[in-house]
PDB file of C-alpha atoms in Angstrom:
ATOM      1  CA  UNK A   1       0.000   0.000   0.000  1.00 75.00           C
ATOM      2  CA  UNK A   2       2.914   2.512   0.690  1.00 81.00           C
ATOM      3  CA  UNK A   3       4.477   1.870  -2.502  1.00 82.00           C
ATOM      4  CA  UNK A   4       1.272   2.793  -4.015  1.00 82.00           C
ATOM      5  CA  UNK A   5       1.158   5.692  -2.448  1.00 81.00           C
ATOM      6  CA  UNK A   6       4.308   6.639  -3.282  1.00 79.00           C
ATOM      7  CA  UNK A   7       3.809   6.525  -6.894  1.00 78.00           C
ATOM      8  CA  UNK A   8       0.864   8.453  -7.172  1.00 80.00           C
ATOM      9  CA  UNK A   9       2.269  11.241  -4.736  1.00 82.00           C
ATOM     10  CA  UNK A  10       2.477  14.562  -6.523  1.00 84.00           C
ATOM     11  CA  UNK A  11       4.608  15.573  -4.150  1.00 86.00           C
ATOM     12  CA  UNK A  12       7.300  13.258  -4.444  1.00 84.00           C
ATOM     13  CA  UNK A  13       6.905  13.922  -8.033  1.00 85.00           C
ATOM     14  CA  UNK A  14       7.414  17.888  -7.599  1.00 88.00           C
ATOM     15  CA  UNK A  15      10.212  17.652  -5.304  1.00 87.00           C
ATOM     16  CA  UNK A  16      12.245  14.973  -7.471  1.00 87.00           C
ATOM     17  CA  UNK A  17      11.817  17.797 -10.702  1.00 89.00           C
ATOM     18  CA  UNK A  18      12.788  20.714  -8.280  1.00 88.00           C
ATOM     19  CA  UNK A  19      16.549  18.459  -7.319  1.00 87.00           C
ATOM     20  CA  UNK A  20      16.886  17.497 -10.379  1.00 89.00           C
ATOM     21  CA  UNK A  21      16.061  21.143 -11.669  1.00 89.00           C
ATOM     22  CA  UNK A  22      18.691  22.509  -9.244  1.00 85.00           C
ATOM     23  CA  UNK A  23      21.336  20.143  -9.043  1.00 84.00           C
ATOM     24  CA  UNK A  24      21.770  18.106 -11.795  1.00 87.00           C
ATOM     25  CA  UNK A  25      25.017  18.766 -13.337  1.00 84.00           C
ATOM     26  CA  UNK A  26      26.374  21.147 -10.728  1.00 82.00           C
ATOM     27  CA  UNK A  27      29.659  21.401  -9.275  1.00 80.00           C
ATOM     28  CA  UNK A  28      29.820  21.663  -5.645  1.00 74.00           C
ATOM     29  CA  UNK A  29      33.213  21.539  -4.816  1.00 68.00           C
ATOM     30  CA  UNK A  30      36.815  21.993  -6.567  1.00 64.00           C
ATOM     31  CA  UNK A  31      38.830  19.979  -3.547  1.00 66.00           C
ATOM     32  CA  UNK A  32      37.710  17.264  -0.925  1.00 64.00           C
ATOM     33  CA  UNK A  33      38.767  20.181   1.637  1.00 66.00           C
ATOM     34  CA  UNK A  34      35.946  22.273   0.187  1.00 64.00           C
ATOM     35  CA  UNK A  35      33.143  19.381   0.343  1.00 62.00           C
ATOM     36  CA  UNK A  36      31.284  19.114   3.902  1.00 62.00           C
ATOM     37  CA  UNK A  37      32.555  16.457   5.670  1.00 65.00           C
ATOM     38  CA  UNK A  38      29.331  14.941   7.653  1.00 63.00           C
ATOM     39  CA  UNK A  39      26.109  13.258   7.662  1.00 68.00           C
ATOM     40  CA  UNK A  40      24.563  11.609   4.172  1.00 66.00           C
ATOM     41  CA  UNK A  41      25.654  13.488   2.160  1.00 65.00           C
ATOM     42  CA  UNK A  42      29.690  13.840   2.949  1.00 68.00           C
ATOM     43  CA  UNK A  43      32.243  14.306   0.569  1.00 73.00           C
ATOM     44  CA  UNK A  44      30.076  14.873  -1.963  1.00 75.00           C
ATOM     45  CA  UNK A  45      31.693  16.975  -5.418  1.00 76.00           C
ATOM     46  CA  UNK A  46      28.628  17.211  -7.902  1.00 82.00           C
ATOM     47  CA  UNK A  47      24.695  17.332  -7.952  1.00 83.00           C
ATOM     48  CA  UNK A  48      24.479  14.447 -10.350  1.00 85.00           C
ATOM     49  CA  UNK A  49      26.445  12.616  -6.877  1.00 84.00           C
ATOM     50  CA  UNK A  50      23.575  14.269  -4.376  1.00 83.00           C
ATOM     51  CA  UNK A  51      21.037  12.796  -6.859  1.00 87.00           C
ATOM     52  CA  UNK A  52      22.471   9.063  -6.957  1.00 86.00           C
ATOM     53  CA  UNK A  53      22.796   9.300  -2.979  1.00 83.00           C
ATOM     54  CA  UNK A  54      19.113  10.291  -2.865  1.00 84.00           C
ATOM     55  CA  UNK A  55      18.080   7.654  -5.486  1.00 84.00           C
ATOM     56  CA  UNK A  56      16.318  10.126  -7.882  1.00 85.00           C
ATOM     57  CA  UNK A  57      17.132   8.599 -11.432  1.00 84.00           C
ATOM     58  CA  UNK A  58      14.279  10.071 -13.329  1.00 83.00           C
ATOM     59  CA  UNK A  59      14.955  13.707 -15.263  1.00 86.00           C
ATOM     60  CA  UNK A  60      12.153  17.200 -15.267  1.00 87.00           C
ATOM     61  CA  UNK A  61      10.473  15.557 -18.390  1.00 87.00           C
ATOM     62  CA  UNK A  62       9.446  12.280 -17.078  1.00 87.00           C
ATOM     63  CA  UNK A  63       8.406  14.051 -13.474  1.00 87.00           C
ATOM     64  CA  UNK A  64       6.496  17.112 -15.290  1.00 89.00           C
ATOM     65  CA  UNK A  65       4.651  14.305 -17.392  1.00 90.00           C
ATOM     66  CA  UNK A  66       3.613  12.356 -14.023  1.00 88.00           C
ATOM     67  CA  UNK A  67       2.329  15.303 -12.657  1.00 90.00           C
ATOM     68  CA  UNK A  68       0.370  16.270 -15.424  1.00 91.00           C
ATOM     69  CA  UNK A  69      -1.061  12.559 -15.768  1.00 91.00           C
ATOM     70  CA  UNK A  70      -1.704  13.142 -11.564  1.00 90.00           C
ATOM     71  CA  UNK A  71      -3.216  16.097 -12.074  1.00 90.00           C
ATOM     72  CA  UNK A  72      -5.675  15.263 -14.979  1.00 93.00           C
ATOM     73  CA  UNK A  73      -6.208  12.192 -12.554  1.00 91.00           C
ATOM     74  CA  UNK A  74      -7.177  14.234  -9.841  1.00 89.00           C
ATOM     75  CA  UNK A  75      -9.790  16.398 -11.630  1.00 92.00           C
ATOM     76  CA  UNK A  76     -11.414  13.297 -13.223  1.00 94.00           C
ATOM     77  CA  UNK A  77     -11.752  11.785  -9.751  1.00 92.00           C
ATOM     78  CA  UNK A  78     -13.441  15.235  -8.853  1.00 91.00           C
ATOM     79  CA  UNK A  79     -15.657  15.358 -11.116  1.00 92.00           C
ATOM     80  CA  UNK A  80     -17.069  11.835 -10.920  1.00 92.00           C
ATOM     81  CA  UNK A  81     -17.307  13.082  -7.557  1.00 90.00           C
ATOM     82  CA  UNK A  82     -19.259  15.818  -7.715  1.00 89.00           C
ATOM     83  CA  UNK A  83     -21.591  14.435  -9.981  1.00 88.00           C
ATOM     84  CA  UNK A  84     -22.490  11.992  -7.516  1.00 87.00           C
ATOM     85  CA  UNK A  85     -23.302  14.296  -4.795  1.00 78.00           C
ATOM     86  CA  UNK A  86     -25.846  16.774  -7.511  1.00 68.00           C
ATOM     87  CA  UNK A  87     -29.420  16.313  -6.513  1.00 64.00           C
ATOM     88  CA  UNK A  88     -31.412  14.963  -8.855  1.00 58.00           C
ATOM     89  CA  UNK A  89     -33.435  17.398 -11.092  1.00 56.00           C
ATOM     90  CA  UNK A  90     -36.828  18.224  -9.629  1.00 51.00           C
ATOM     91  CA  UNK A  91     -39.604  18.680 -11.920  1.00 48.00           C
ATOM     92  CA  UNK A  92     -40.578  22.180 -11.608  1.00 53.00           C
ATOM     93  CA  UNK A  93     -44.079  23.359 -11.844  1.00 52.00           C
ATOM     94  CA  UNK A  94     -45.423  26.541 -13.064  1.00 58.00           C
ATOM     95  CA  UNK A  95     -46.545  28.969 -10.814  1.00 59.00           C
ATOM     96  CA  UNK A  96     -48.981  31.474 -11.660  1.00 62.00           C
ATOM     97  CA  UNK A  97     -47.389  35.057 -11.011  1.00 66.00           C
ATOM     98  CA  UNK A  98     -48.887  37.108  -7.836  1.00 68.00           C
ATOM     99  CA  UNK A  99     -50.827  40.211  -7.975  1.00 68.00           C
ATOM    100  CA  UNK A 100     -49.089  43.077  -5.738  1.00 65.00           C
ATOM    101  CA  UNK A 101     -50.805  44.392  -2.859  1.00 65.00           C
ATOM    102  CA  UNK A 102     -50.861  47.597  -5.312  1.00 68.00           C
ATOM    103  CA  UNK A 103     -53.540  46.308  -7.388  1.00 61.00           C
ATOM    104  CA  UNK A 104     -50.832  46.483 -10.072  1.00 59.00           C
ATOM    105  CA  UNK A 105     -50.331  43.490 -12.655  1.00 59.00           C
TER     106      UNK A 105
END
């Protein structure tokens, strides 16, 4: 069930195109002496690196397309449900107009 909901998160969809947006290719250090030197993500030189160590393999394209497929998804789902919850039309019967208290038509 998790792994479902994984795949259909558009969050985990958005922030996999925002890394990838920001630090694929990029050079994060000349020297080891320059790169930070604790927790996951030690020693690391380049954003294609910080990607592997995060286990995001998938480029923008293929994450913009899975949140466009999400999204249309998402409104489709909406719809269905709101057509569920309408009321069912009422016949509506004519009523004959009132006179004013006026005397007027």
């Amino acid at each position: 069930v998790m792994q479902l909901l994984q795949h259909v998160s558009p969050i985990r969809y958005a922030i996999e195109a925002l890394c990838v947006a920001e630090l694929g290719g990029l050079d994060l250090s000349r020297s080891a002496a320059d790169a930070p030197r604790m927790g996951g993500l030690a020693l690391v030189r380049s954003g294609d690196e910080v990607l592997r160590r995060l286990d995001i393999h998938s480029d923008f394209s293929n994450c913009m397309m899975w949140l466009l497929r999400l999204s249309c998804l998402h409104l489709l789902a909406a719809a269905f449900a709101l057509s569920l919850g309408q009321p069912a039309a009422r016949a509506t019967a004519r009523v004959a107009p009132r006179k004013s208290a006026l005397g007027g038509p």
